[in-house]
Structure formats: structure tokens, C-alpha cells
Amino acid sequence: MSIRTENELKKFEDAINRCRNTVFVVTPDGTEYDLKAPEDHKKGIAALFNADDSMDAEIFATTHEDEMVMIDYMLHNAKAA
């Protein structure tokens, strides 16, 4: 997954804020950032902005409910693209 625009970032941040538990960004090299932790949040967002098409970072939620929030974000973001 990657973020290309400020509008995508705002929608992604809204989705993260709706999640109640940990949401991770995992980069292609295996580095994990907890998007709910202030010390990792900016680094995780930067990893999503810097992702290229061949090796995108991945998003993982720790609960089913949060996973549904992120899937909803991704489905709506894909339709808008």
C-alpha cells in the first residue's frame, strides 16, 4: 500500500483514528511501525509515502473490527483512484 496525495493521507489518518487497537505498517524489508504509537506514527506514514509500486508496505490490524475499518478504507480509496 502507498499514499500518494494529501487527500489520501487524510482519509488514511481518519481510518487509523477509527481503529481501537494497534495497526502496523510493515515495510518490504520487514520493519514494523505501530501507527497508533506516537513515536512510530510519523515513520510509518513516511514509509507509506515512500513506497514504490514494485515493493509497497503492508498494513496489518490486530483485531477483526480494525481490519474491517482498514479494508473499508482501501476499498473506498481504490474506487476514488
mmCIF file of N, CA, C and O in Angstrom:
data_model
loop_
_atom_site.group_PDB
_atom_site.id
_atom_site.type_symbol
_atom_site.label_atom_id
_atom_site.label_comp_id
_atom_site.label_asym_id
_atom_site.label_seq_id
_atom_site.Cartn_x
_atom_site.Cartn_y
_atom_site.Cartn_z
ATOM 1 N N MET A 1 0.840 -1.168 0.000
ATOM 2 C CA MET A 1 0.000 0.000 0.000
ATOM 3 C C MET A 1 0.882 1.228 0.000
ATOM 4 O O MET A 1 1.949 1.226 0.586
ATOM 5 N N SER A 2 0.427 2.263 -0.668
ATOM 6 C CA SER A 2 1.142 3.526 -0.668
ATOM 7 C C SER A 2 0.132 4.666 -0.578
ATOM 8 O O SER A 2 -1.050 4.488 -0.846
ATOM 9 N N ILE A 3 0.636 5.805 -0.172
ATOM 10 C CA ILE A 3 -0.163 7.028 -0.108
ATOM 11 C C ILE A 3 0.492 8.015 -1.051
ATOM 12 O O ILE A 3 1.705 8.234 -0.985
ATOM 13 N N ARG A 4 -0.294 8.592 -1.921
ATOM 14 C CA ARG A 4 0.258 9.496 -2.940
ATOM 15 C C ARG A 4 -0.124 10.967 -2.743
ATOM 16 O O ARG A 4 0.600 11.843 -3.180
ATOM 17 N N THR A 5 -1.274 11.236 -2.126
ATOM 18 C CA THR A 5 -1.757 12.616 -2.033
ATOM 19 C C THR A 5 -2.128 12.970 -0.590
ATOM 20 O O THR A 5 -2.311 12.091 0.254
ATOM 21 N N GLU A 6 -2.274 14.247 -0.344
ATOM 22 C CA GLU A 6 -2.707 14.721 0.973
ATOM 23 C C GLU A 6 -4.128 14.257 1.281
ATOM 24 O O GLU A 6 -4.444 13.955 2.430
ATOM 25 N N ASN A 7 -4.975 14.181 0.267
ATOM 26 C CA ASN A 7 -6.345 13.700 0.457
ATOM 27 C C ASN A 7 -6.342 12.228 0.897
ATOM 28 O O ASN A 7 -7.074 11.841 1.810
ATOM 29 N N GLU A 8 -5.521 11.409 0.251
ATOM 30 C CA GLU A 8 -5.387 10.008 0.665
ATOM 31 C C GLU A 8 -4.876 9.922 2.105
ATOM 32 O O GLU A 8 -5.343 9.086 2.878
ATOM 33 N N LEU A 9 -3.924 10.776 2.452
ATOM 34 C CA LEU A 9 -3.375 10.777 3.803
ATOM 35 C C LEU A 9 -4.454 11.112 4.825
ATOM 36 O O LEU A 9 -4.561 10.442 5.854
ATOM 37 N N LYS A 10 -5.272 12.109 4.543
ATOM 38 C CA LYS A 10 -6.331 12.488 5.478
ATOM 39 C C LYS A 10 -7.304 11.330 5.691
ATOM 40 O O LYS A 10 -7.656 11.006 6.821
ATOM 41 N N LYS A 11 -7.706 10.691 4.609
ATOM 42 C CA LYS A 11 -8.627 9.557 4.718
ATOM 43 C C LYS A 11 -7.985 8.392 5.473
ATOM 44 O O LYS A 11 -8.629 7.718 6.267
ATOM 45 N N PHE A 12 -6.709 8.159 5.234
ATOM 46 C CA PHE A 12 -5.996 7.090 5.926
ATOM 47 C C PHE A 12 -5.903 7.406 7.421
ATOM 48 O O PHE A 12 -6.146 6.534 8.264
ATOM 49 N N GLU A 13 -5.565 8.637 7.760
ATOM 50 C CA GLU A 13 -5.491 9.047 9.166
ATOM 51 C C GLU A 13 -6.852 8.881 9.843
ATOM 52 O O GLU A 13 -6.919 8.429 10.991
ATOM 53 N N ASP A 14 -7.919 9.238 9.156
ATOM 54 C CA ASP A 14 -9.273 9.056 9.702
ATOM 55 C C ASP A 14 -9.533 7.579 9.989
ATOM 56 O O ASP A 14 -10.099 7.235 11.029
ATOM 57 N N ALA A 15 -9.124 6.701 9.076
ATOM 58 C CA ALA A 15 -9.313 5.266 9.284
ATOM 59 C C ALA A 15 -8.498 4.782 10.487
ATOM 60 O O ALA A 15 -9.012 4.026 11.324
ATOM 61 N N ILE A 16 -7.266 5.209 10.591
ATOM 62 C CA ILE A 16 -6.423 4.822 11.741
ATOM 63 C C ILE A 16 -7.071 5.287 13.037
ATOM 64 O O ILE A 16 -7.108 4.550 14.024
ATOM 65 N N ASN A 17 -7.597 6.498 13.044
ATOM 66 C CA ASN A 17 -8.234 7.023 14.256
ATOM 67 C C ASN A 17 -9.494 6.245 14.638
ATOM 68 O O ASN A 17 -9.854 6.201 15.813
ATOM 69 N N ARG A 18 -10.165 5.643 13.668
ATOM 70 C CA ARG A 18 -11.351 4.828 13.960
ATOM 71 C C ARG A 18 -10.974 3.461 14.535
ATOM 72 O O ARG A 18 -11.800 2.811 15.161
ATOM 73 N N CYS A 19 -9.754 3.037 14.314
ATOM 74 C CA CYS A 19 -9.299 1.755 14.851
ATOM 75 C C CYS A 19 -9.050 1.886 16.352
ATOM 76 O O CYS A 19 -8.543 2.896 16.819
ATOM 77 N N ARG A 20 -9.424 0.846 17.080
ATOM 78 C CA ARG A 20 -9.277 0.872 18.538
ATOM 79 C C ARG A 20 -7.962 0.263 19.013
ATOM 80 O O ARG A 20 -7.531 0.515 20.127
ATOM 81 N N ASN A 21 -7.354 -0.561 18.207
ATOM 82 C CA ASN A 21 -6.146 -1.282 18.612
ATOM 83 C C ASN A 21 -5.005 -1.003 17.647
ATOM 84 O O ASN A 21 -5.137 -0.214 16.720
ATOM 85 N N THR A 22 -3.920 -1.700 17.846
ATOM 86 C CA THR A 22 -2.716 -1.493 17.064
ATOM 87 C C THR A 22 -2.935 -1.789 15.587
ATOM 88 O O THR A 22 -3.557 -2.785 15.230
ATOM 89 N N VAL A 23 -2.405 -0.891 14.758
ATOM 90 C CA VAL A 23 -2.364 -1.087 13.307
ATOM 91 C C VAL A 23 -0.907 -0.897 12.906
ATOM 92 O O VAL A 23 -0.292 0.114 13.247
ATOM 93 N N PHE A 24 -0.358 -1.884 12.215
ATOM 94 C CA PHE A 24 1.043 -1.849 11.825
ATOM 95 C C PHE A 24 1.221 -1.554 10.345
ATOM 96 O O PHE A 24 0.419 -1.987 9.519
ATOM 97 N N VAL A 25 2.290 -0.831 10.029
ATOM 98 C CA VAL A 25 2.827 -0.753 8.677
ATOM 99 C C VAL A 25 4.062 -1.639 8.702
ATOM 100 O O VAL A 25 4.900 -1.521 9.600
ATOM 101 N N VAL A 26 4.160 -2.548 7.737
ATOM 102 C CA VAL A 26 5.340 -3.395 7.610
ATOM 103 C C VAL A 26 5.959 -3.108 6.249
ATOM 104 O O VAL A 26 5.309 -3.282 5.215
ATOM 105 N N THR A 27 7.198 -2.649 6.269
ATOM 106 C CA THR A 27 7.892 -2.297 5.035
ATOM 107 C C THR A 27 8.413 -3.557 4.347
ATOM 108 O O THR A 27 8.489 -4.617 4.958
ATOM 109 N N PRO A 28 8.780 -3.464 3.069
ATOM 110 C CA PRO A 28 9.294 -4.640 2.355
ATOM 111 C C PRO A 28 10.512 -5.273 3.034
ATOM 112 O O PRO A 28 10.731 -6.472 2.913
ATOM 113 N N ASP A 29 11.296 -4.487 3.788
ATOM 114 C CA ASP A 29 12.460 -5.066 4.472
ATOM 115 C C ASP A 29 12.112 -5.646 5.844
ATOM 116 O O ASP A 29 12.982 -6.100 6.581
ATOM 117 N N GLY A 30 10.809 -5.618 6.213
ATOM 118 C CA GLY A 30 10.359 -6.225 7.458
ATOM 119 C C GLY A 30 10.266 -5.290 8.649
ATOM 120 O O GLY A 30 9.882 -5.709 9.738
ATOM 121 N N THR A 31 10.591 -4.024 8.467
ATOM 122 C CA THR A 31 10.484 -3.069 9.558
ATOM 123 C C THR A 31 9.017 -2.810 9.864
ATOM 124 O O THR A 31 8.216 -2.592 8.952
ATOM 125 N N GLU A 32 8.660 -2.844 11.157
ATOM 126 C CA GLU A 32 7.277 -2.633 11.586
ATOM 127 C C GLU A 32 7.147 -1.295 12.306
ATOM 128 O O GLU A 32 7.989 -0.947 13.123
ATOM 129 N N TYR A 33 6.076 -0.578 11.987
ATOM 130 C CA TYR A 33 5.744 0.673 12.669
ATOM 131 C C TYR A 33 4.318 0.575 13.186
ATOM 132 O O TYR A 33 3.401 0.245 12.441
ATOM 133 N N ASP A 34 4.131 0.882 14.457
ATOM 134 C CA ASP A 34 2.812 0.899 15.086
ATOM 135 C C ASP A 34 2.199 2.276 14.853
ATOM 136 O O ASP A 34 2.641 3.266 15.435
ATOM 137 N N LEU A 35 1.193 2.344 13.994
ATOM 138 C CA LEU A 35 0.595 3.630 13.640
ATOM 139 C C LEU A 35 -0.185 4.264 14.784
ATOM 140 O O LEU A 35 -0.527 5.444 14.711
ATOM 141 N N LYS A 36 -0.466 3.510 15.838
ATOM 142 C CA LYS A 36 -1.168 4.062 16.995
ATOM 143 C C LYS A 36 -0.183 4.608 18.040
ATOM 144 O O LYS A 36 -0.594 5.270 18.977
ATOM 145 N N ALA A 37 1.093 4.343 17.874
ATOM 146 C CA ALA A 37 2.125 4.823 18.804
ATOM 147 C C ALA A 37 2.754 6.100 18.256
ATOM 148 O O ALA A 37 3.232 6.114 17.116
ATOM 149 N N PRO A 38 2.726 7.175 19.031
ATOM 150 C CA PRO A 38 3.255 8.456 18.535
ATOM 151 C C PRO A 38 4.686 8.380 17.999
ATOM 152 O O PRO A 38 4.999 9.011 16.991
ATOM 153 N N GLU A 39 5.541 7.583 18.635
ATOM 154 C CA GLU A 39 6.938 7.515 18.198
ATOM 155 C C GLU A 39 7.108 6.787 16.860
ATOM 156 O O GLU A 39 8.095 6.999 16.166
ATOM 157 N N ASP A 40 6.161 5.948 16.485
ATOM 158 C CA ASP A 40 6.230 5.220 15.214
ATOM 159 C C ASP A 40 5.341 5.815 14.125
ATOM 160 O O ASP A 40 5.560 5.549 12.940
ATOM 161 N N HIS A 41 4.356 6.584 14.512
ATOM 162 C CA HIS A 41 3.341 7.059 13.563
ATOM 163 C C HIS A 41 3.959 7.785 12.364
ATOM 164 O O HIS A 41 3.686 7.425 11.210
ATOM 165 N N LYS A 42 4.770 8.784 12.620
ATOM 166 C CA LYS A 42 5.357 9.560 11.513
ATOM 167 C C LYS A 42 6.249 8.705 10.625
ATOM 168 O O LYS A 42 6.239 8.851 9.399
ATOM 169 N N LYS A 43 7.003 7.794 11.235
ATOM 170 C CA LYS A 43 7.878 6.918 10.448
ATOM 171 C C LYS A 43 7.049 5.981 9.572
ATOM 172 O O LYS A 43 7.401 5.722 8.422
ATOM 173 N N GLY A 44 5.957 5.466 10.116
ATOM 174 C CA GLY A 44 5.080 4.587 9.348
ATOM 175 C C GLY A 44 4.432 5.301 8.179
ATOM 176 O O GLY A 44 4.363 4.767 7.069
ATOM 177 N N ILE A 45 3.952 6.530 8.432
ATOM 178 C CA ILE A 45 3.354 7.330 7.352
ATOM 179 C C ILE A 45 4.403 7.639 6.287
ATOM 180 O O ILE A 45 4.129 7.541 5.081
ATOM 181 N N ALA A 46 5.613 7.966 6.715
ATOM 182 C CA ALA A 46 6.689 8.244 5.755
ATOM 183 C C ALA A 46 6.975 7.016 4.906
ATOM 184 O O ALA A 46 7.214 7.136 3.694
ATOM 185 N N ALA A 47 6.927 5.837 5.508
ATOM 186 C CA ALA A 47 7.157 4.603 4.745
ATOM 187 C C ALA A 47 6.079 4.420 3.680
ATOM 188 O O ALA A 47 6.363 3.952 2.578
ATOM 189 N N LEU A 48 4.848 4.812 3.988
ATOM 190 C CA LEU A 48 3.769 4.693 3.010
ATOM 191 C C LEU A 48 3.920 5.715 1.886
ATOM 192 O O LEU A 48 3.601 5.426 0.732
ATOM 193 N N PHE A 49 4.390 6.911 2.201
ATOM 194 C CA PHE A 49 4.616 7.920 1.162
ATOM 195 C C PHE A 49 5.790 7.526 0.270
ATOM 196 O O PHE A 49 5.804 7.837 -0.907
ATOM 197 N N ASN A 50 6.786 6.844 0.840
ATOM 198 C CA ASN A 50 7.991 6.491 0.083
ATOM 199 C C ASN A 50 7.881 5.160 -0.633
ATOM 200 O O ASN A 50 8.803 4.757 -1.320
ATOM 201 N N ALA A 51 6.773 4.453 -0.454
ATOM 202 C CA ALA A 51 6.614 3.145 -1.092
ATOM 203 C C ALA A 51 6.568 3.302 -2.602
ATOM 204 O O ALA A 51 5.976 4.242 -3.121
ATOM 205 N N ASP A 52 7.226 2.372 -3.287
ATOM 206 C CA ASP A 52 7.122 2.391 -4.747
ATOM 207 C C ASP A 52 6.177 1.281 -5.193
ATOM 208 O O ASP A 52 5.767 0.442 -4.409
ATOM 209 N N ASP A 53 5.813 1.311 -6.450
ATOM 210 C CA ASP A 53 4.808 0.380 -6.957
ATOM 211 C C ASP A 53 5.258 -1.078 -6.909
ATOM 212 O O ASP A 53 4.439 -1.977 -6.818
ATOM 213 N N SER A 54 6.547 -1.318 -6.965
ATOM 214 C CA SER A 54 7.014 -2.701 -7.007
ATOM 215 C C SER A 54 7.138 -3.321 -5.615
ATOM 216 O O SER A 54 7.084 -4.539 -5.480
ATOM 217 N N MET A 55 7.305 -2.495 -4.580
ATOM 218 C CA MET A 55 7.507 -3.024 -3.235
ATOM 219 C C MET A 55 6.780 -2.170 -2.207
ATOM 220 O O MET A 55 7.392 -1.448 -1.438
ATOM 221 N N ASP A 56 5.462 -2.248 -2.206
ATOM 222 C CA ASP A 56 4.667 -1.467 -1.266
ATOM 223 C C ASP A 56 4.775 -2.001 0.152
ATOM 224 O O ASP A 56 4.982 -3.188 0.369
ATOM 225 N N ALA A 57 4.591 -1.104 1.106
ATOM 226 C CA ALA A 57 4.458 -1.500 2.503
ATOM 227 C C ALA A 57 3.081 -2.135 2.683
ATOM 228 O O ALA A 57 2.172 -1.924 1.888
ATOM 229 N N GLU A 58 2.937 -2.942 3.733
ATOM 230 C CA GLU A 58 1.676 -3.609 4.012
ATOM 231 C C GLU A 58 1.100 -3.102 5.329
ATOM 232 O O GLU A 58 1.825 -2.662 6.204
ATOM 233 N N ILE A 59 -0.222 -3.194 5.449
ATOM 234 C CA ILE A 59 -0.934 -2.775 6.654
ATOM 235 C C ILE A 59 -1.511 -4.010 7.332
ATOM 236 O O ILE A 59 -2.109 -4.857 6.668
ATOM 237 N N PHE A 60 -1.334 -4.092 8.651
ATOM 238 C CA PHE A 60 -1.891 -5.190 9.435
ATOM 239 C C PHE A 60 -2.613 -4.631 10.645
ATOM 240 O O PHE A 60 -2.056 -3.805 11.381
ATOM 241 N N ALA A 61 -3.833 -5.072 10.860
ATOM 242 C CA ALA A 61 -4.608 -4.715 12.049
ATOM 243 C C ALA A 61 -4.592 -5.905 12.997
ATOM 244 O O ALA A 61 -4.484 -7.056 12.560
ATOM 245 N N THR A 62 -4.736 -5.634 14.297
ATOM 246 C CA THR A 62 -4.644 -6.706 15.287
ATOM 247 C C THR A 62 -5.996 -7.270 15.704
ATOM 248 O O THR A 62 -6.034 -8.252 16.435
ATOM 249 N N THR A 63 -7.084 -6.652 15.259
ATOM 250 C CA THR A 63 -8.412 -7.198 15.553
ATOM 251 C C THR A 63 -9.225 -7.234 14.265
ATOM 252 O O THR A 63 -8.966 -6.491 13.312
ATOM 253 N N HIS A 64 -10.220 -8.082 14.284
ATOM 254 C CA HIS A 64 -11.102 -8.201 13.119
ATOM 255 C C HIS A 64 -11.817 -6.876 12.844
ATOM 256 O O HIS A 64 -11.937 -6.454 11.680
ATOM 257 N N GLU A 65 -12.281 -6.213 13.880
ATOM 258 C CA GLU A 65 -13.009 -4.949 13.708
ATOM 259 C C GLU A 65 -12.125 -3.890 13.048
ATOM 260 O O GLU A 65 -12.551 -3.191 12.129
ATOM 261 N N ASP A 66 -10.885 -3.783 13.517
ATOM 262 C CA ASP A 66 -9.973 -2.809 12.918
ATOM 263 C C ASP A 66 -9.589 -3.203 11.495
ATOM 264 O O ASP A 66 -9.415 -2.344 10.625
ATOM 265 N N GLU A 67 -9.486 -4.490 11.253
ATOM 266 C CA GLU A 67 -9.209 -4.967 9.897
ATOM 267 C C GLU A 67 -10.322 -4.534 8.944
ATOM 268 O O GLU A 67 -10.055 -4.111 7.816
ATOM 269 N N MET A 68 -11.558 -4.603 9.394
ATOM 270 C CA MET A 68 -12.689 -4.181 8.568
ATOM 271 C C MET A 68 -12.640 -2.676 8.285
ATOM 272 O O MET A 68 -12.964 -2.234 7.183
ATOM 273 N N VAL A 69 -12.205 -1.895 9.271
ATOM 274 C CA VAL A 69 -12.047 -0.447 9.060
ATOM 275 C C VAL A 69 -11.020 -0.198 7.959
ATOM 276 O O VAL A 69 -11.238 0.603 7.042
ATOM 277 N N MET A 70 -9.895 -0.899 8.014
ATOM 278 C CA MET A 70 -8.839 -0.691 7.027
ATOM 279 C C MET A 70 -9.249 -1.205 5.645
ATOM 280 O O MET A 70 -8.939 -0.566 4.635
ATOM 281 N N ILE A 71 -9.962 -2.319 5.604
ATOM 282 C CA ILE A 71 -10.450 -2.826 4.309
ATOM 283 C C ILE A 71 -11.427 -1.835 3.698
ATOM 284 O O ILE A 71 -11.371 -1.556 2.500
ATOM 285 N N ASP A 72 -12.307 -1.285 4.520
ATOM 286 C CA ASP A 72 -13.256 -0.276 4.037
ATOM 287 C C ASP A 72 -12.510 0.921 3.461
ATOM 288 O O ASP A 72 -12.838 1.414 2.382
ATOM 289 N N TYR A 73 -11.470 1.379 4.161
ATOM 290 C CA TYR A 73 -10.654 2.486 3.653
ATOM 291 C C TYR A 73 -10.055 2.126 2.286
ATOM 292 O O TYR A 73 -10.130 2.905 1.335
ATOM 293 N N MET A 74 -9.457 0.955 2.196
ATOM 294 C CA MET A 74 -8.787 0.552 0.957
ATOM 295 C C MET A 74 -9.775 0.409 -0.196
ATOM 296 O O MET A 74 -9.472 0.811 -1.320
ATOM 297 N N LEU A 75 -10.955 -0.144 0.064
ATOM 298 C CA LEU A 75 -11.953 -0.297 -0.989
ATOM 299 C C LEU A 75 -12.446 1.067 -1.476
ATOM 300 O O LEU A 75 -12.566 1.279 -2.675
ATOM 301 N N HIS A 76 -12.720 1.970 -0.562
ATOM 302 C CA HIS A 76 -13.174 3.301 -0.966
ATOM 303 C C HIS A 76 -12.074 4.094 -1.635
ATOM 304 O O HIS A 76 -12.332 4.857 -2.558
ATOM 305 N N ASN A 77 -10.847 3.917 -1.185
ATOM 306 C CA ASN A 77 -9.722 4.627 -1.799
ATOM 307 C C ASN A 77 -9.477 4.107 -3.208
ATOM 308 O O ASN A 77 -9.159 4.882 -4.108
ATOM 309 N N ALA A 78 -9.617 2.811 -3.422
ATOM 310 C CA ALA A 78 -9.420 2.230 -4.756
ATOM 311 C C ALA A 78 -10.491 2.728 -5.731
ATOM 312 O O ALA A 78 -10.202 2.990 -6.897
ATOM 313 N N LYS A 79 -11.716 2.881 -5.255
ATOM 314 C CA LYS A 79 -12.801 3.375 -6.122
ATOM 315 C C LYS A 79 -12.565 4.820 -6.520
ATOM 316 O O LYS A 79 -12.929 5.229 -7.615
ATOM 317 N N ALA A 80 -11.958 5.604 -5.622
ATOM 318 C CA ALA A 80 -11.722 7.019 -5.892
ATOM 319 C C ALA A 80 -10.566 7.228 -6.857
ATOM 320 O O ALA A 80 -10.446 8.266 -7.480
ATOM 321 N N ALA A 81 -9.687 6.224 -6.988
ATOM 322 C CA ALA A 81 -8.493 6.370 -7.831
ATOM 323 C C ALA A 81 -8.816 6.316 -9.299
ATOM 324 O O ALA A 81 -9.773 5.869 -9.775
#
